[in-house]
Amino acid sequence: MINNKLYQSKLVEIHTEYLKEKISENENKLKNLDLYSNLELDEKLLFEKKILNEKENYYDAKKLKAKDFREKMSSIFDTSLLANIGNFKSMANTIIRIKKLQGSIEKINRNELKKVEYTPLFNSDVLHKMKISHDTLLEYGYRMIKKFDLLKQIIIDKYPYIFIDEYQDTDKKVIKIMNLLD
C-alpha cells in the first residue's frame, strides 16, 4: 500500500471537499425538517445559538425518556419546540453536526488540523476530528485517484498487478477505483 503520509496535503484537500458536501447535505436535511422549516428566521437563529450554548445540557438530557427530556429542556427551550422530542433531537443533532464540520474546516484553513487518519477499529467516521472509517477511506481513495493522474501513474508503475481477494473488497468504490486504473 502507498504510504498516505506522502499524500497528506492532498488527502486533507479531499477531506475538506467531503466536509463541505456533508455540511450541504445536513443543511438540506435541516431545511426539510418540519419543525425547523416552520420557524421564522429569528427563531431559527435563536434556536441554533441556544442549542450550541446548551450542548452539554442537551447531551446530558438526550438519553432521558421523552417526559424527563421535555422537563429538563423546557427551562431552556420554548415548549412548542418540545412537542415532538424526535423532531427536536433531529434538529438539534443536525445543527450541532453542521457546526462541528464547519469548525473543522476553519481549523484546516488555520493549519491547526493537518492530517487525516484512518481508524480501522471503528466503523464510523469522526469527520470533524479528521478520522475516517473503511467506507470513507475507499471514497477518498476513489476521489484521489480520479483527481490526480500522477497518482494513477504511480500506482500502476509500482503495482502492475493488483489482486482483490475478499468479497468485501468488491465494494462499488473498489470497482470504480480499478476502472480508473485500468
PDB file of N, CA and C in Angstrom, residues 1-66:
ATOM      1  N   MET A   1       0.844  -1.185   0.000  1.00  0.00           N
ATOM      2  CA  MET A   1       0.000   0.000   0.000  1.00  0.00           C
ATOM      3  C   MET A   1       0.884   1.241   0.000  1.00  0.00           C
ATOM      4  N   ILE A   2       0.433   2.258  -0.669  1.00  0.00           N
ATOM      5  CA  ILE A   2       1.176   3.510  -0.730  1.00  0.00           C
ATOM      6  C   ILE A   2       1.050   4.214   0.618  1.00  0.00           C
ATOM      7  N   ASN A   3       2.146   4.744   1.098  1.00  0.00           N
ATOM      8  CA  ASN A   3       2.164   5.432   2.383  1.00  0.00           C
ATOM      9  C   ASN A   3       1.401   6.751   2.268  1.00  0.00           C
ATOM     10  N   ASN A   4       0.291   6.867   3.011  1.00  0.00           N
ATOM     11  CA  ASN A   4      -0.543   8.066   2.885  1.00  0.00           C
ATOM     12  C   ASN A   4       0.113   9.312   3.458  1.00  0.00           C
ATOM     13  N   LYS A   5       1.188   9.172   4.222  1.00  0.00           N
ATOM     14  CA  LYS A   5       1.874  10.343   4.769  1.00  0.00           C
ATOM     15  C   LYS A   5       2.437  11.214   3.648  1.00  0.00           C
ATOM     16  N   LEU A   6       2.786  10.571   2.540  1.00  0.00           N
ATOM     17  CA  LEU A   6       3.315  11.307   1.400  1.00  0.00           C
ATOM     18  C   LEU A   6       2.243  12.158   0.729  1.00  0.00           C
ATOM     19  N   TYR A   7       1.003  11.842   0.988  1.00  0.00           N
ATOM     20  CA  TYR A   7      -0.100  12.492   0.283  1.00  0.00           C
ATOM     21  C   TYR A   7      -1.051  13.236   1.223  1.00  0.00           C
ATOM     22  N   GLN A   8      -0.607  13.546   2.425  1.00  0.00           N
ATOM     23  CA  GLN A   8      -1.493  14.157   3.411  1.00  0.00           C
ATOM     24  C   GLN A   8      -2.095  15.481   2.936  1.00  0.00           C
ATOM     25  N   SER A   9      -1.313  16.330   2.291  1.00  0.00           N
ATOM     26  CA  SER A   9      -1.877  17.621   1.873  1.00  0.00           C
ATOM     27  C   SER A   9      -3.011  17.424   0.882  1.00  0.00           C
ATOM     28  N   LYS A  10      -2.871  16.478  -0.022  1.00  0.00           N
ATOM     29  CA  LYS A  10      -3.942  16.195  -0.994  1.00  0.00           C
ATOM     30  C   LYS A  10      -5.100  15.488  -0.313  1.00  0.00           C
ATOM     31  N   LEU A  11      -4.789  14.654   0.645  1.00  0.00           N
ATOM     32  CA  LEU A  11      -5.832  13.965   1.402  1.00  0.00           C
ATOM     33  C   LEU A  11      -6.655  14.966   2.219  1.00  0.00           C
ATOM     34  N   VAL A  12      -5.997  15.948   2.799  1.00  0.00           N
ATOM     35  CA  VAL A  12      -6.698  17.000   3.539  1.00  0.00           C
ATOM     36  C   VAL A  12      -7.571  17.813   2.580  1.00  0.00           C
ATOM     37  N   GLU A  13      -7.083  18.035   1.373  1.00  0.00           N
ATOM     38  CA  GLU A  13      -7.868  18.739   0.355  1.00  0.00           C
ATOM     39  C   GLU A  13      -9.153  17.945   0.028  1.00  0.00           C
ATOM     40  N   ILE A  14      -9.011  16.663  -0.169  1.00  0.00           N
ATOM     41  CA  ILE A  14     -10.169  15.790  -0.440  1.00  0.00           C
ATOM     42  C   ILE A  14     -11.110  15.797   0.758  1.00  0.00           C
ATOM     43  N   HIS A  15     -10.541  15.733   1.955  1.00  0.00           N
ATOM     44  CA  HIS A  15     -11.336  15.727   3.185  1.00  0.00           C
ATOM     45  C   HIS A  15     -12.140  17.021   3.311  1.00  0.00           C
ATOM     46  N   THR A  16     -11.511  18.142   3.000  1.00  0.00           N
ATOM     47  CA  THR A  16     -12.199  19.439   3.074  1.00  0.00           C
ATOM     48  C   THR A  16     -13.373  19.475   2.103  1.00  0.00           C
ATOM     49  N   GLU A  17     -13.171  18.980   0.907  1.00  0.00           N
ATOM     50  CA  GLU A  17     -14.269  18.910  -0.072  1.00  0.00           C
ATOM     51  C   GLU A  17     -15.407  18.040   0.464  1.00  0.00           C
ATOM     52  N   TYR A  18     -15.041  16.928   1.070  1.00  0.00           N
ATOM     53  CA  TYR A  18     -16.028  15.995   1.626  1.00  0.00           C
ATOM     54  C   TYR A  18     -16.798  16.652   2.779  1.00  0.00           C
ATOM     55  N   LEU A  19     -16.083  17.390   3.634  1.00  0.00           N
ATOM     56  CA  LEU A  19     -16.736  18.100   4.732  1.00  0.00           C
ATOM     57  C   LEU A  19     -17.764  19.096   4.195  1.00  0.00           C
ATOM     58  N   LYS A  20     -17.396  19.819   3.146  1.00  0.00           N
ATOM     59  CA  LYS A  20     -18.315  20.785   2.539  1.00  0.00           C
ATOM     60  C   LYS A  20     -19.566  20.087   1.998  1.00  0.00           C
ATOM     61  N   GLU A  21     -19.382  18.915   1.402  1.00  0.00           N
ATOM     62  CA  GLU A  21     -20.528  18.144   0.907  1.00  0.00           C
ATOM     63  C   GLU A  21     -21.424  17.707   2.064  1.00  0.00           C
ATOM     64  N   LYS A  22     -20.807  17.268   3.146  1.00  0.00           N
ATOM     65  CA  LYS A  22     -21.585  16.824   4.309  1.00  0.00           C
ATOM     66  C   LYS A  22     -22.331  17.998   4.947  1.00  0.00           C
ATOM     67  N   ILE A  23     -21.709  19.161   4.980  1.00  0.00           N
ATOM     68  CA  ILE A  23     -22.386  20.356   5.501  1.00  0.00           C
ATOM     69  C   ILE A  23     -23.615  20.640   4.649  1.00  0.00           C
ATOM     70  N   SER A  24     -23.442  20.609   3.353  1.00  0.00           N
ATOM     71  CA  SER A  24     -24.553  20.867   2.437  1.00  0.00           C
ATOM     72  C   SER A  24     -25.682  19.848   2.625  1.00  0.00           C
ATOM     73  N   GLU A  25     -25.320  18.572   2.745  1.00  0.00           N
ATOM     74  CA  GLU A  25     -26.322  17.519   2.980  1.00  0.00           C
ATOM     75  C   GLU A  25     -27.097  17.783   4.268  1.00  0.00           C
ATOM     76  N   ASN A  26     -26.375  18.159   5.313  1.00  0.00           N
ATOM     77  CA  ASN A  26     -27.019  18.416   6.602  1.00  0.00           C
ATOM     78  C   ASN A  26     -27.874  19.677   6.570  1.00  0.00           C
ATOM     79  N   GLU A  27     -27.419  20.694   5.847  1.00  0.00           N
ATOM     80  CA  GLU A  27     -28.233  21.906   5.703  1.00  0.00           C
ATOM     81  C   GLU A  27     -29.533  21.589   4.967  1.00  0.00           C
ATOM     82  N   ASN A  28     -29.458  20.741   3.942  1.00  0.00           N
ATOM     83  CA  ASN A  28     -30.669  20.328   3.227  1.00  0.00           C
ATOM     84  C   ASN A  28     -31.586  19.508   4.128  1.00  0.00           C
ATOM     85  N   LYS A  29     -30.995  18.634   4.920  1.00  0.00           N
ATOM     86  CA  LYS A  29     -31.782  17.849   5.868  1.00  0.00           C
ATOM     87  C   LYS A  29     -32.507  18.771   6.854  1.00  0.00           C
ATOM     88  N   LEU A  30     -31.787  19.757   7.343  1.00  0.00           N
ATOM     89  CA  LEU A  30     -32.347  20.710   8.296  1.00  0.00           C
ATOM     90  C   LEU A  30     -33.512  21.479   7.675  1.00  0.00           C
ATOM     91  N   LYS A  31     -33.335  21.936   6.455  1.00  0.00           N
ATOM     92  CA  LYS A  31     -34.393  22.681   5.757  1.00  0.00           C
ATOM     93  C   LYS A  31     -35.653  21.830   5.566  1.00  0.00           C
ATOM     94  N   ASN A  32     -35.459  20.520   5.439  1.00  0.00           N
ATOM     95  CA  ASN A  32     -36.598  19.627   5.205  1.00  0.00           C
ATOM     96  C   ASN A  32     -37.278  19.152   6.483  1.00  0.00           C
ATOM     97  N   LEU A  33     -36.734  19.498   7.636  1.00  0.00           N
ATOM     98  CA  LEU A  33     -37.373  19.150   8.899  1.00  0.00           C
ATOM     99  C   LEU A  33     -38.529  20.115   9.140  1.00  0.00           C
ATOM    100  N   ASP A  34     -39.726  19.575   9.327  1.00  0.00           N
ATOM    101  CA  ASP A  34     -40.901  20.429   9.526  1.00  0.00           C
ATOM    102  C   ASP A  34     -40.723  21.394  10.685  1.00  0.00           C
ATOM    103  N   LEU A  35     -40.201  20.890  11.783  1.00  0.00           N
ATOM    104  CA  LEU A  35     -40.031  21.742  12.963  1.00  0.00           C
ATOM    105  C   LEU A  35     -39.165  22.956  12.636  1.00  0.00           C
ATOM    106  N   TYR A  36     -38.085  22.738  11.911  1.00  0.00           N
ATOM    107  CA  TYR A  36     -37.165  23.825  11.555  1.00  0.00           C
ATOM    108  C   TYR A  36     -37.779  24.734  10.501  1.00  0.00           C
ATOM    109  N   SER A  37     -38.375  24.152   9.473  1.00  0.00           N
ATOM    110  CA  SER A  37     -38.908  24.968   8.373  1.00  0.00           C
ATOM    111  C   SER A  37     -40.083  25.843   8.813  1.00  0.00           C
ATOM    112  N   ASN A  38     -40.767  25.450   9.894  1.00  0.00           N
ATOM    113  CA  ASN A  38     -41.887  26.242  10.399  1.00  0.00           C
ATOM    114  C   ASN A  38     -41.460  27.416  11.273  1.00  0.00           C
ATOM    115  N   LEU A  39     -40.183  27.496  11.584  1.00  0.00           N
ATOM    116  CA  LEU A  39     -39.681  28.595  12.412  1.00  0.00           C
ATOM    117  C   LEU A  39     -39.365  29.812  11.551  1.00  0.00           C
ATOM    118  N   GLU A  40     -39.548  30.980  12.125  1.00  0.00           N
ATOM    119  CA  GLU A  40     -39.130  32.231  11.476  1.00  0.00           C
ATOM    120  C   GLU A  40     -37.604  32.319  11.562  1.00  0.00           C
ATOM    121  N   LEU A  41     -37.005  33.146  10.726  1.00  0.00           N
ATOM    122  CA  LEU A  41     -35.546  33.263  10.690  1.00  0.00           C
ATOM    123  C   LEU A  41     -34.960  33.595  12.057  1.00  0.00           C
ATOM    124  N   ASP A  42     -35.558  34.542  12.765  1.00  0.00           N
ATOM    125  CA  ASP A  42     -35.022  34.911  14.080  1.00  0.00           C
ATOM    126  C   ASP A  42     -35.167  33.765  15.074  1.00  0.00           C
ATOM    127  N   GLU A  43     -36.220  32.962  14.940  1.00  0.00           N
ATOM    128  CA  GLU A  43     -36.403  31.801  15.817  1.00  0.00           C
ATOM    129  C   GLU A  43     -35.361  30.722  15.498  1.00  0.00           C
ATOM    130  N   LYS A  44     -35.049  30.551  14.225  1.00  0.00           N
ATOM    131  CA  LYS A  44     -34.015  29.584  13.825  1.00  0.00           C
ATOM    132  C   LYS A  44     -32.667  29.984  14.411  1.00  0.00           C
ATOM    133  N   LEU A  45     -32.329  31.250  14.259  1.00  0.00           N
ATOM    134  CA  LEU A  45     -31.046  31.740  14.769  1.00  0.00           C
ATOM    135  C   LEU A  45     -30.963  31.611  16.291  1.00  0.00           C
ATOM    136  N   LEU A  46     -32.066  31.924  16.967  1.00  0.00           N
ATOM    137  CA  LEU A  46     -32.110  31.801  18.425  1.00  0.00           C
ATOM    138  C   LEU A  46     -31.951  30.340  18.853  1.00  0.00           C
ATOM    139  N   PHE A  47     -32.660  29.438  18.159  1.00  0.00           N
ATOM    140  CA  PHE A  47     -32.553  28.012  18.491  1.00  0.00           C
ATOM    141  C   PHE A  47     -31.120  27.532  18.290  1.00  0.00           C
ATOM    142  N   GLU A  48     -30.522  27.889  17.148  1.00  0.00           N
ATOM    143  CA  GLU A  48     -29.151  27.464  16.861  1.00  0.00           C
ATOM    144  C   GLU A  48     -28.193  27.957  17.941  1.00  0.00           C
ATOM    145  N   LYS A  49     -28.352  29.209  18.317  1.00  0.00           N
ATOM    146  CA  LYS A  49     -27.488  29.782  19.356  1.00  0.00           C
ATOM    147  C   LYS A  49     -27.676  29.040  20.685  1.00  0.00           C
ATOM    148  N   LYS A  50     -28.941  28.807  21.048  1.00  0.00           N
ATOM    149  CA  LYS A  50     -29.226  28.130  22.322  1.00  0.00           C
ATOM    150  C   LYS A  50     -28.701  26.700  22.329  1.00  0.00           C
ATOM    151  N   ILE A  51     -28.939  25.946  21.255  1.00  0.00           N
ATOM    152  CA  ILE A  51     -28.526  24.537  21.260  1.00  0.00           C
ATOM    153  C   ILE A  51     -27.005  24.421  21.296  1.00  0.00           C
ATOM    154  N   LEU A  52     -26.321  25.349  20.645  1.00  0.00           N
ATOM    155  CA  LEU A  52     -24.850  25.321  20.687  1.00  0.00           C
ATOM    156  C   LEU A  52     -24.325  25.740  22.056  1.00  0.00           C
ATOM    157  N   ASN A  53     -24.979  26.713  22.691  1.00  0.00           N
ATOM    158  CA  ASN A  53     -24.570  27.139  24.038  1.00  0.00           C
ATOM    159  C   ASN A  53     -24.934  26.113  25.108  1.00  0.00           C
ATOM    160  N   GLU A  54     -26.005  25.385  24.881  1.00  0.00           N
ATOM    161  CA  GLU A  54     -26.506  24.414  25.859  1.00  0.00           C
ATOM    162  C   GLU A  54     -26.224  22.968  25.439  1.00  0.00           C
ATOM    163  N   LYS A  55     -25.223  22.800  24.612  1.00  0.00           N
ATOM    164  CA  LYS A  55     -24.910  21.475  24.063  1.00  0.00           C
ATOM    165  C   LYS A  55     -24.683  20.430  25.152  1.00  0.00           C
ATOM    166  N   GLU A  56     -23.974  20.799  26.194  1.00  0.00           N
ATOM    167  CA  GLU A  56     -23.693  19.845  27.275  1.00  0.00           C
ATOM    168  C   GLU A  56     -24.980  19.435  27.994  1.00  0.00           C
ATOM    169  N   ASN A  57     -25.841  20.400  28.282  1.00  0.00           N
ATOM    170  CA  ASN A  57     -27.140  20.080  28.896  1.00  0.00           C
ATOM    171  C   ASN A  57     -27.968  19.186  27.973  1.00  0.00           C
ATOM    172  N   TYR A  58     -27.918  19.491  26.683  1.00  0.00           N
ATOM    173  CA  TYR A  58     -28.647  18.683  25.703  1.00  0.00           C
ATOM    174  C   TYR A  58     -28.125  17.243  25.705  1.00  0.00           C
ATOM    175  N   TYR A  59     -26.804  17.083  25.667  1.00  0.00           N
ATOM    176  CA  TYR A  59     -26.221  15.737  25.680  1.00  0.00           C
ATOM    177  C   TYR A  59     -26.564  14.987  26.969  1.00  0.00           C
ATOM    178  N   ASP A  60     -26.574  15.708  28.089  1.00  0.00           N
ATOM    179  CA  ASP A  60     -26.939  15.079  29.365  1.00  0.00           C
ATOM    180  C   ASP A  60     -28.385  14.576  29.341  1.00  0.00           C
ATOM    181  N   ALA A  61     -29.254  15.337  28.705  1.00  0.00           N
ATOM    182  CA  ALA A  61     -30.686  15.004  28.685  1.00  0.00           C
ATOM    183  C   ALA A  61     -31.062  14.064  27.545  1.00  0.00           C
ATOM    184  N   LYS A  62     -30.223  13.971  26.554  1.00  0.00           N
ATOM    185  CA  LYS A  62     -30.551  13.262  25.304  1.00  0.00           C
ATOM    186  C   LYS A  62     -31.047  11.833  25.506  1.00  0.00           C
ATOM    187  N   LYS A  63     -30.496  11.126  26.458  1.00  0.00           N
ATOM    188  CA  LYS A  63     -30.858   9.719  26.656  1.00  0.00           C
ATOM    189  C   LYS A  63     -32.035   9.522  27.607  1.00  0.00           C
ATOM    190  N   LEU A  64     -32.547  10.604  28.145  1.00  0.00           N
ATOM    191  CA  LEU A  64     -33.694  10.511  29.056  1.00  0.00           C
ATOM    192  C   LEU A  64     -34.957  10.135  28.289  1.00  0.00           C
ATOM    193  N   LYS A  65     -35.934   9.615  29.012  1.00  0.00           N
ATOM    194  CA  LYS A  65     -37.236   9.349  28.410  1.00  0.00           C
ATOM    195  C   LYS A  65     -37.848  10.687  28.004  1.00  0.00           C
ATOM    196  N   ALA A  66     -38.772  10.637  27.056  1.00  0.00           N
ATOM    197  CA  ALA A  66     -39.346  11.857  26.470  1.00  0.00           C
ATOM    198  C   ALA A  66     -39.865  12.830  27.531  1.00  0.00           C
TER     199      ALA A  66
END
